[in-house]
Amino acid sequence: MLRSRGVRHLAAATVLAVAGLVLASGASGQVPVVTWAEPASAGLVPGGSAVTLIVHGRNLQLLDKAAILANGRRVNGAQATLQDGGSSSQRSVRISAANKAKVGTQAVLQISSGKGKQATNLDVAPVNIVASPPTWYEDADGDGFGNPTVTRVAAGQPTGFAAEGGDCDDADHDVRPDAEEVADGLDNDCDGQVDEGLTTTWYEDMDNDGFGNPSVTREAAEQSTGFVAQSGDCDDTNPEFRPGVDDPADDGVDWDCDGKDD
């Protein structure tokens, strides 16, 4: 929680950091407090349909103004109207952008109560002026990355959807594009590879001579029974044939598997 300097009343000093709230210096007594808003952010298309944000919190009946600001100044062509008929715990704000609004502007919806130095200003949700409504991806596991095959196009972020796709298993929070790859047989970071850089090539060793058949392999982080790290066995049914053994000359047999009779 954050506390403004010079504020005597705890209720006036209490805001929730998760909502990015700003309490004006000098405010006292009962003040509005926003806990969250839905959608969490909005993308306004110049000349497009308006978006309605629902604000949840405490003492919201005290709010009387709304504006869209960028760097502390009102955004030219963007409007925000605090709707009547709300309650002390829920209010709605209608926001829109006219054709003259500049695409690419990054702003914030601010709702206010009071005037001058005693005003309480609450920064509620990010607002971006965009050329077209963004695509959102269903995020069933809540890891911040959505299923690229389940999408929704909307100006505001729908509940249960994320701005980024790329989740290859939207039922597992630990599987997502920014996860660390671990040797567990899964594609943890959704790059299309399993346990990359974490496994070793093992070679089947049927005759238990310490050298495996180069044509029968297994990729794994740990050694499996019947497999070895060294390959090069030219006859994996006979332990007398393997790299490194003596190879009598001119007996017609390649004992050391080097491809010739030494």
PDB file of C-alpha atoms in Angstrom:
ATOM      1  CA  MET A   1       0.000   0.000   0.000  1.00  0.00           C
ATOM      2  CA  LEU A   2       1.019   3.608  -0.630  1.00  0.00           C
ATOM      3  CA  ARG A   3       0.721   6.629   1.699  1.00  0.00           C
ATOM      4  CA  SER A   4       0.633  10.300   0.588  1.00  0.00           C
ATOM      5  CA  ARG A   5       2.590  12.793   2.678  1.00  0.00           C
ATOM      6  CA  GLY A   6       0.578  15.094   4.889  1.00  0.00           C
ATOM      7  CA  VAL A   7      -2.520  12.923   4.901  1.00  0.00           C
ATOM      8  CA  ARG A   8      -3.904  12.400   8.386  1.00  0.00           C
ATOM      9  CA  HIS A   9      -6.709   9.981   7.710  1.00  0.00           C
ATOM     10  CA  LEU A  10      -5.814   6.398   6.882  1.00  0.00           C
ATOM     11  CA  ALA A  11      -8.822   6.027   4.597  1.00  0.00           C
ATOM     12  CA  ALA A  12      -7.572   8.928   2.513  1.00  0.00           C
ATOM     13  CA  ALA A  13      -4.072   7.507   2.335  1.00  0.00           C
ATOM     14  CA  THR A  14      -4.987   3.973   1.340  1.00  0.00           C
ATOM     15  CA  VAL A  15      -4.794   3.027  -2.330  1.00  0.00           C
ATOM     16  CA  LEU A  16      -4.185  -0.291  -4.070  1.00  0.00           C
ATOM     17  CA  ALA A  17      -0.907  -0.448  -5.995  1.00  0.00           C
ATOM     18  CA  VAL A  18      -2.281  -3.098  -8.355  1.00  0.00           C
ATOM     19  CA  ALA A  19      -4.598  -0.479  -9.853  1.00  0.00           C
ATOM     20  CA  GLY A  20      -1.849   2.141 -10.257  1.00  0.00           C
ATOM     21  CA  LEU A  21      -3.797   4.676  -8.228  1.00  0.00           C
ATOM     22  CA  VAL A  22      -2.710   8.230  -7.480  1.00  0.00           C
ATOM     23  CA  LEU A  23      -4.030  10.084  -4.436  1.00  0.00           C
ATOM     24  CA  ALA A  24      -3.564  13.847  -4.686  1.00  0.00           C
ATOM     25  CA  SER A  25      -1.518  15.495  -1.959  1.00  0.00           C
ATOM     26  CA  GLY A  26      -3.688  17.219   0.634  1.00  0.00           C
ATOM     27  CA  ALA A  27      -6.716  14.986   0.173  1.00  0.00           C
ATOM     28  CA  SER A  28      -8.522  14.150   3.371  1.00  0.00           C
ATOM     29  CA  GLY A  29     -11.648  12.470   4.618  1.00  0.00           C
ATOM     30  CA  GLN A  30     -13.548   9.945   2.581  1.00  0.00           C
ATOM     31  CA  VAL A  31     -12.029   9.293  -0.848  1.00  0.00           C
ATOM     32  CA  PRO A  32     -12.776   6.883  -3.699  1.00  0.00           C
ATOM     33  CA  VAL A  33     -10.546   3.826  -3.972  1.00  0.00           C
ATOM     34  CA  VAL A  34     -10.431   1.689  -7.111  1.00  0.00           C
ATOM     35  CA  THR A  35      -9.563  -1.973  -6.701  1.00  0.00           C
ATOM     36  CA  TRP A  36      -9.741  -2.960 -10.367  1.00  0.00           C
ATOM     37  CA  ALA A  37     -11.402  -2.230 -13.687  1.00  0.00           C
ATOM     38  CA  GLU A  38     -12.650  -4.373 -16.531  1.00  0.00           C
ATOM     39  CA  PRO A  39     -11.416  -4.639 -19.148  1.00  0.00           C
ATOM     40  CA  ALA A  40      -7.951  -4.117 -17.651  1.00  0.00           C
ATOM     41  CA  SER A  41      -6.917  -2.063 -20.687  1.00  0.00           C
ATOM     42  CA  ALA A  42      -8.564  -0.671 -23.792  1.00  0.00           C
ATOM     43  CA  GLY A  43      -7.597  -0.002 -27.389  1.00  0.00           C
ATOM     44  CA  LEU A  44      -9.585   2.831 -28.973  1.00  0.00           C
ATOM     45  CA  VAL A  45      -9.921   2.996 -32.742  1.00  0.00           C
ATOM     46  CA  PRO A  46     -10.335   6.567 -34.071  1.00  0.00           C
ATOM     47  CA  GLY A  47     -13.931   6.894 -35.235  1.00  0.00           C
ATOM     48  CA  GLY A  48     -14.733   3.416 -33.957  1.00  0.00           C
ATOM     49  CA  SER A  49     -17.186   2.178 -31.385  1.00  0.00           C
ATOM     50  CA  ALA A  50     -16.985   3.338 -27.792  1.00  0.00           C
ATOM     51  CA  VAL A  51     -15.714   1.088 -25.025  1.00  0.00           C
ATOM     52  CA  THR A  52     -17.302   0.848 -21.585  1.00  0.00           C
ATOM     53  CA  LEU A  53     -15.030   0.190 -18.612  1.00  0.00           C
ATOM     54  CA  ILE A  54     -16.538  -1.037 -15.355  1.00  0.00           C
ATOM     55  CA  VAL A  55     -14.752   0.341 -12.312  1.00  0.00           C
ATOM     56  CA  HIS A  56     -14.910  -1.556  -9.014  1.00  0.00           C
ATOM     57  CA  GLY A  57     -13.897  -0.201  -5.637  1.00  0.00           C
ATOM     58  CA  ARG A  58     -15.047   1.846  -2.655  1.00  0.00           C
ATOM     59  CA  ASN A  59     -16.785   5.242  -2.329  1.00  0.00           C
ATOM     60  CA  LEU A  60     -17.161   5.463  -6.105  1.00  0.00           C
ATOM     61  CA  GLN A  61     -20.307   7.570  -5.754  1.00  0.00           C
ATOM     62  CA  LEU A  62     -17.953  10.454  -5.013  1.00  0.00           C
ATOM     63  CA  LEU A  63     -16.448  10.367  -8.532  1.00  0.00           C
ATOM     64  CA  ASP A  64     -17.630  13.126 -10.834  1.00  0.00           C
ATOM     65  CA  LYS A  65     -15.126  13.417 -13.724  1.00  0.00           C
ATOM     66  CA  ALA A  66     -13.314  11.206 -16.212  1.00  0.00           C
ATOM     67  CA  ALA A  67     -10.588  11.959 -18.753  1.00  0.00           C
ATOM     68  CA  ILE A  68      -8.072  10.243 -21.022  1.00  0.00           C
ATOM     69  CA  LEU A  69      -4.570  11.561 -20.373  1.00  0.00           C
ATOM     70  CA  ALA A  70      -1.158  11.150 -21.972  1.00  0.00           C
ATOM     71  CA  ASN A  71       1.794  12.559 -20.028  1.00  0.00           C
ATOM     72  CA  GLY A  72      -0.646  14.405 -17.771  1.00  0.00           C
ATOM     73  CA  ARG A  73      -2.521  16.116 -20.614  1.00  0.00           C
ATOM     74  CA  ARG A  74      -5.865  15.348 -22.184  1.00  0.00           C
ATOM     75  CA  VAL A  75      -5.621  13.382 -25.408  1.00  0.00           C
ATOM     76  CA  ASN A  76      -6.901  15.368 -28.362  1.00  0.00           C
ATOM     77  CA  GLY A  77      -9.916  13.619 -29.850  1.00  0.00           C
ATOM     78  CA  ALA A  78     -10.444  11.164 -26.990  1.00  0.00           C
ATOM     79  CA  GLN A  79     -13.374  11.375 -24.615  1.00  0.00           C
ATOM     80  CA  ALA A  80     -14.303   9.753 -21.316  1.00  0.00           C
ATOM     81  CA  THR A  81     -17.693  10.078 -19.653  1.00  0.00           C
ATOM     82  CA  LEU A  82     -18.501   8.820 -16.170  1.00  0.00           C
ATOM     83  CA  GLN A  83     -21.915   7.193 -16.422  1.00  0.00           C
ATOM     84  CA  ASP A  84     -24.766   7.943 -14.031  1.00  0.00           C
ATOM     85  CA  GLY A  85     -26.621   5.211 -12.196  1.00  0.00           C
ATOM     86  CA  GLY A  86     -23.601   3.632 -10.574  1.00  0.00           C
ATOM     87  CA  SER A  87     -23.133   2.701  -6.954  1.00  0.00           C
ATOM     88  CA  SER A  88     -20.594   3.196  -4.183  1.00  0.00           C
ATOM     89  CA  SER A  89     -18.781   0.026  -5.320  1.00  0.00           C
ATOM     90  CA  GLN A  90     -19.237   0.041  -9.114  1.00  0.00           C
ATOM     91  CA  ARG A  91     -19.285   2.741 -11.796  1.00  0.00           C
ATOM     92  CA  SER A  92     -19.017   2.617 -15.561  1.00  0.00           C
ATOM     93  CA  VAL A  93     -17.005   4.914 -17.836  1.00  0.00           C
ATOM     94  CA  ARG A  94     -17.674   5.270 -21.550  1.00  0.00           C
ATOM     95  CA  ILE A  95     -14.556   6.077 -23.599  1.00  0.00           C
ATOM     96  CA  SER A  96     -14.165   6.785 -27.307  1.00  0.00           C
ATOM     97  CA  ALA A  97     -11.820   8.359 -29.843  1.00  0.00           C
ATOM     98  CA  ALA A  98     -12.736  10.691 -32.698  1.00  0.00           C
ATOM     99  CA  ASN A  99     -11.182  10.486 -36.163  1.00  0.00           C
ATOM    100  CA  LYS A 100      -8.612  13.146 -35.260  1.00  0.00           C
ATOM    101  CA  ALA A 101      -7.181  11.048 -32.408  1.00  0.00           C
ATOM    102  CA  LYS A 102      -3.575  10.073 -33.192  1.00  0.00           C
ATOM    103  CA  VAL A 103      -2.933   6.364 -33.635  1.00  0.00           C
ATOM    104  CA  GLY A 104      -0.080   5.171 -31.433  1.00  0.00           C
ATOM    105  CA  THR A 105      -0.921   7.401 -28.477  1.00  0.00           C
ATOM    106  CA  GLN A 106      -0.434   5.669 -25.138  1.00  0.00           C
ATOM    107  CA  ALA A 107      -2.679   7.111 -22.446  1.00  0.00           C
ATOM    108  CA  VAL A 108      -4.507   6.325 -19.237  1.00  0.00           C
ATOM    109  CA  LEU A 109      -8.117   6.612 -18.137  1.00  0.00           C
ATOM    110  CA  GLN A 110      -8.285   8.879 -15.101  1.00  0.00           C
ATOM    111  CA  ILE A 111     -11.332   9.372 -12.932  1.00  0.00           C
ATOM    112  CA  SER A 112     -11.487  12.189 -10.394  1.00  0.00           C
ATOM    113  CA  SER A 113     -13.377  13.572  -7.423  1.00  0.00           C
ATOM    114  CA  GLY A 114     -13.154  17.147  -6.187  1.00  0.00           C
ATOM    115  CA  LYS A 115     -11.293  20.168  -7.530  1.00  0.00           C
ATOM    116  CA  GLY A 116      -7.920  21.817  -7.244  1.00  0.00           C
ATOM    117  CA  LYS A 117      -5.414  20.640  -4.659  1.00  0.00           C
ATOM    118  CA  GLN A 118      -8.092  18.688  -2.830  1.00  0.00           C
ATOM    119  CA  ALA A 119      -8.913  16.600  -5.914  1.00  0.00           C
ATOM    120  CA  THR A 120      -8.509  12.848  -5.826  1.00  0.00           C
ATOM    121  CA  ASN A 121      -7.235  11.536  -9.165  1.00  0.00           C
ATOM    122  CA  LEU A 122      -7.280   7.811  -9.852  1.00  0.00           C
ATOM    123  CA  ASP A 123      -5.415   6.357 -12.833  1.00  0.00           C
ATOM    124  CA  VAL A 124      -7.622   3.388 -13.648  1.00  0.00           C
ATOM    125  CA  ALA A 125      -6.559   1.599 -16.827  1.00  0.00           C
ATOM    126  CA  PRO A 126      -4.177   1.945 -19.797  1.00  0.00           C
ATOM    127  CA  VAL A 127      -5.781   3.262 -22.976  1.00  0.00           C
ATOM    128  CA  ASN A 128      -4.084   3.036 -26.378  1.00  0.00           C
ATOM    129  CA  ILE A 129      -5.189   4.648 -29.634  1.00  0.00           C
ATOM    130  CA  VAL A 130      -4.875   1.882 -32.238  1.00  0.00           C
ATOM    131  CA  ALA A 131      -5.505   1.520 -35.963  1.00  0.00           C
ATOM    132  CA  SER A 132      -7.736  -1.507 -35.461  1.00  0.00           C
ATOM    133  CA  PRO A 133      -9.018  -3.500 -32.482  1.00  0.00           C
ATOM    134  CA  PRO A 134      -6.333  -5.867 -31.164  1.00  0.00           C
ATOM    135  CA  THR A 135      -6.557  -9.639 -31.122  1.00  0.00           C
ATOM    136  CA  TRP A 136      -6.717 -11.277 -27.688  1.00  0.00           C
ATOM    137  CA  TYR A 137      -5.881 -14.896 -26.906  1.00  0.00           C
ATOM    138  CA  GLU A 138      -7.738 -17.103 -24.466  1.00  0.00           C
ATOM    139  CA  ASP A 139      -5.566 -17.626 -21.378  1.00  0.00           C
ATOM    140  CA  ALA A 140      -7.196 -20.520 -19.547  1.00  0.00           C
ATOM    141  CA  ASP A 141      -4.250 -21.158 -17.199  1.00  0.00           C
ATOM    142  CA  GLY A 142      -3.658 -17.492 -16.347  1.00  0.00           C
ATOM    143  CA  ASP A 143       0.043 -17.442 -17.231  1.00  0.00           C
ATOM    144  CA  GLY A 144      -0.134 -14.285 -19.356  1.00  0.00           C
ATOM    145  CA  PHE A 145       0.097 -16.133 -22.685  1.00  0.00           C
ATOM    146  CA  GLY A 146      -2.936 -17.311 -24.602  1.00  0.00           C
ATOM    147  CA  ASN A 147      -3.952 -20.123 -26.887  1.00  0.00           C
ATOM    148  CA  PRO A 148      -3.177 -18.968 -30.454  1.00  0.00           C
ATOM    149  CA  THR A 149      -6.145 -20.941 -31.802  1.00  0.00           C
ATOM    150  CA  VAL A 150      -8.771 -19.330 -29.543  1.00  0.00           C
ATOM    151  CA  THR A 151      -8.919 -15.595 -30.181  1.00  0.00           C
ATOM    152  CA  ARG A 152     -11.209 -12.615 -29.855  1.00  0.00           C
ATOM    153  CA  VAL A 153     -10.958  -9.216 -31.549  1.00  0.00           C
ATOM    154  CA  ALA A 154     -12.030  -6.442 -29.178  1.00  0.00           C
ATOM    155  CA  ALA A 155     -11.084  -2.894 -28.265  1.00  0.00           C
ATOM    156  CA  GLY A 156     -10.798  -3.795 -24.589  1.00  0.00           C
ATOM    157  CA  GLN A 157      -9.135  -6.821 -23.051  1.00  0.00           C
ATOM    158  CA  PRO A 158     -11.796  -9.480 -22.405  1.00  0.00           C
ATOM    159  CA  THR A 159     -11.770 -11.328 -19.102  1.00  0.00           C
ATOM    160  CA  GLY A 160      -9.770 -14.543 -19.396  1.00  0.00           C
ATOM    161  CA  PHE A 161      -7.814 -13.376 -22.450  1.00  0.00           C
ATOM    162  CA  ALA A 162      -4.190 -12.233 -22.846  1.00  0.00           C
ATOM    163  CA  ALA A 163      -2.515  -9.812 -25.226  1.00  0.00           C
ATOM    164  CA  GLU A 164       0.104 -12.376 -26.232  1.00  0.00           C
ATOM    165  CA  GLY A 165      -0.459 -15.799 -27.771  1.00  0.00           C
ATOM    166  CA  GLY A 166       2.063 -18.583 -28.189  1.00  0.00           C
ATOM    167  CA  ASP A 167       0.963 -20.840 -25.326  1.00  0.00           C
ATOM    168  CA  CYS A 168       1.347 -24.437 -26.519  1.00  0.00           C
ATOM    169  CA  ASP A 169      -0.420 -25.895 -23.452  1.00  0.00           C
ATOM    170  CA  ASP A 170      -3.012 -23.511 -22.063  1.00  0.00           C
ATOM    171  CA  ALA A 171      -3.931 -25.963 -19.320  1.00  0.00           C
ATOM    172  CA  ASP A 172      -0.474 -25.861 -17.705  1.00  0.00           C
ATOM    173  CA  HIS A 173       0.706 -22.607 -16.115  1.00  0.00           C
ATOM    174  CA  ASP A 174       4.331 -23.797 -16.201  1.00  0.00           C
ATOM    175  CA  VAL A 175       4.322 -24.245 -19.986  1.00  0.00           C
ATOM    176  CA  ARG A 176       4.566 -20.891 -21.758  1.00  0.00           C
ATOM    177  CA  PRO A 177       6.919 -18.973 -24.103  1.00  0.00           C
ATOM    178  CA  ASP A 178       8.922 -17.309 -21.302  1.00  0.00           C
ATOM    179  CA  ALA A 179       9.336 -20.466 -19.199  1.00  0.00           C
ATOM    180  CA  GLU A 180      12.701 -22.118 -18.594  1.00  0.00           C
ATOM    181  CA  GLU A 181      13.206 -25.368 -20.487  1.00  0.00           C
ATOM    182  CA  VAL A 182      13.779 -28.303 -18.169  1.00  0.00           C
ATOM    183  CA  ALA A 183      14.524 -31.937 -18.951  1.00  0.00           C
ATOM    184  CA  ASP A 184      11.079 -33.405 -18.408  1.00  0.00           C
ATOM    185  CA  GLY A 185      10.048 -34.558 -21.861  1.00  0.00           C
ATOM    186  CA  LEU A 186       7.902 -31.436 -22.415  1.00  0.00           C
ATOM    187  CA  ASP A 187       8.288 -28.381 -24.586  1.00  0.00           C
ATOM    188  CA  ASN A 188       8.275 -25.993 -21.598  1.00  0.00           C
ATOM    189  CA  ASP A 189       9.048 -22.808 -23.545  1.00  0.00           C
ATOM    190  CA  CYS A 190       6.785 -23.547 -26.526  1.00  0.00           C
ATOM    191  CA  ASP A 191       9.540 -23.241 -29.142  1.00  0.00           C
ATOM    192  CA  GLY A 192       8.671 -26.522 -30.843  1.00  0.00           C
ATOM    193  CA  GLN A 193      11.588 -28.409 -29.289  1.00  0.00           C
ATOM    194  CA  VAL A 194      11.628 -30.773 -26.322  1.00  0.00           C
ATOM    195  CA  ASP A 195      14.420 -30.576 -23.716  1.00  0.00           C
ATOM    196  CA  GLU A 196      16.697 -28.780 -26.190  1.00  0.00           C
ATOM    197  CA  GLY A 197      20.285 -28.468 -24.959  1.00  0.00           C
ATOM    198  CA  LEU A 198      19.531 -30.646 -21.954  1.00  0.00           C
ATOM    199  CA  THR A 199      19.695 -34.156 -23.396  1.00  0.00           C
ATOM    200  CA  THR A 200      22.403 -36.594 -24.486  1.00  0.00           C
ATOM    201  CA  THR A 201      22.382 -39.089 -27.346  1.00  0.00           C
ATOM    202  CA  TRP A 202      22.565 -42.629 -25.960  1.00  0.00           C
ATOM    203  CA  TYR A 203      23.362 -45.744 -28.028  1.00  0.00           C
ATOM    204  CA  GLU A 204      21.852 -49.186 -27.541  1.00  0.00           C
ATOM    205  CA  ASP A 205      24.439 -51.633 -26.161  1.00  0.00           C
ATOM    206  CA  MET A 206      22.967 -55.141 -26.515  1.00  0.00           C
ATOM    207  CA  ASP A 207      26.208 -57.015 -25.855  1.00  0.00           C
ATOM    208  CA  ASN A 208      27.197 -54.871 -22.848  1.00  0.00           C
ATOM    209  CA  ASP A 209      30.695 -54.139 -24.102  1.00  0.00           C
ATOM    210  CA  GLY A 210      30.446 -50.402 -23.365  1.00  0.00           C
ATOM    211  CA  PHE A 211      29.952 -49.415 -27.011  1.00  0.00           C
ATOM    212  CA  GLY A 212      26.562 -48.952 -28.628  1.00  0.00           C
ATOM    213  CA  ASN A 213      24.998 -49.423 -32.002  1.00  0.00           C
ATOM    214  CA  PRO A 214      25.213 -46.054 -33.828  1.00  0.00           C
ATOM    215  CA  SER A 215      21.972 -46.762 -35.674  1.00  0.00           C
ATOM    216  CA  VAL A 216      19.863 -47.315 -32.535  1.00  0.00           C
ATOM    217  CA  THR A 217      19.775 -44.174 -30.389  1.00  0.00           C
ATOM    218  CA  ARG A 218      17.724 -42.451 -27.729  1.00  0.00           C
ATOM    219  CA  GLU A 219      17.693 -38.765 -26.687  1.00  0.00           C
ATOM    220  CA  ALA A 220      17.352 -38.350 -22.939  1.00  0.00           C
ATOM    221  CA  ALA A 221      18.698 -36.325 -20.024  1.00  0.00           C
ATOM    222  CA  GLU A 222      19.635 -39.471 -18.116  1.00  0.00           C
ATOM    223  CA  GLN A 223      21.109 -42.784 -19.183  1.00  0.00           C
ATOM    224  CA  SER A 224      18.615 -45.581 -19.742  1.00  0.00           C
ATOM    225  CA  THR A 225      19.215 -49.248 -19.024  1.00  0.00           C
ATOM    226  CA  GLY A 226      20.790 -50.932 -22.045  1.00  0.00           C
ATOM    227  CA  PHE A 227      22.152 -47.710 -23.505  1.00  0.00           C
ATOM    228  CA  VAL A 228      25.639 -46.148 -23.345  1.00  0.00           C
ATOM    229  CA  ALA A 229      27.214 -42.816 -24.214  1.00  0.00           C
ATOM    230  CA  GLN A 230      29.788 -44.251 -26.679  1.00  0.00           C
ATOM    231  CA  SER A 231      28.857 -45.581 -30.078  1.00  0.00           C
ATOM    232  CA  GLY A 232      30.891 -47.282 -32.821  1.00  0.00           C
ATOM    233  CA  ASP A 233      30.050 -50.946 -32.166  1.00  0.00           C
ATOM    234  CA  CYS A 234      30.010 -52.726 -35.534  1.00  0.00           C
ATOM    235  CA  ASP A 235      28.526 -55.936 -34.102  1.00  0.00           C
ATOM    236  CA  ASP A 236      26.355 -55.282 -31.081  1.00  0.00           C
ATOM    237  CA  THR A 237      25.622 -58.987 -30.595  1.00  0.00           C
ATOM    238  CA  ASN A 238      29.253 -59.940 -29.843  1.00  0.00           C
ATOM    239  CA  PRO A 239      31.261 -58.187 -27.083  1.00  0.00           C
ATOM    240  CA  GLU A 240      34.546 -59.141 -28.767  1.00  0.00           C
ATOM    241  CA  PHE A 241      33.806 -56.678 -31.559  1.00  0.00           C
ATOM    242  CA  ARG A 242      34.216 -53.112 -30.355  1.00  0.00           C
ATOM    243  CA  PRO A 243      36.444 -50.066 -30.785  1.00  0.00           C
ATOM    244  CA  GLY A 244      39.831 -50.289 -29.078  1.00  0.00           C
ATOM    245  CA  VAL A 245      40.412 -54.055 -29.091  1.00  0.00           C
ATOM    246  CA  ASP A 246      43.399 -55.681 -30.745  1.00  0.00           C
ATOM    247  CA  ASP A 247      42.796 -56.422 -34.397  1.00  0.00           C
ATOM    248  CA  PRO A 248      45.074 -59.240 -35.673  1.00  0.00           C
ATOM    249  CA  ALA A 249      46.257 -58.488 -39.175  1.00  0.00           C
ATOM    250  CA  ASP A 250      45.130 -60.377 -42.205  1.00  0.00           C
ATOM    251  CA  ASP A 251      42.569 -62.608 -40.461  1.00  0.00           C
ATOM    252  CA  GLY A 252      39.725 -61.202 -42.496  1.00  0.00           C
ATOM    253  CA  VAL A 253      37.909 -59.805 -39.450  1.00  0.00           C
ATOM    254  CA  ASP A 254      37.429 -56.181 -38.404  1.00  0.00           C
ATOM    255  CA  TRP A 255      37.657 -56.653 -34.626  1.00  0.00           C
ATOM    256  CA  ASP A 256      38.091 -52.984 -33.633  1.00  0.00           C
ATOM    257  CA  CYS A 257      35.291 -51.651 -35.875  1.00  0.00           C
ATOM    258  CA  ASP A 258      37.514 -49.203 -37.754  1.00  0.00           C
ATOM    259  CA  GLY A 259      36.346 -50.423 -41.140  1.00  0.00           C
ATOM    260  CA  LYS A 260      39.463 -52.393 -42.029  1.00  0.00           C
ATOM    261  CA  ASP A 261      41.441 -55.528 -41.088  1.00  0.00           C
ATOM    262  CA  ASP A 262      44.601 -54.285 -39.390  1.00  0.00           C
TER     263      ASP A 262
END
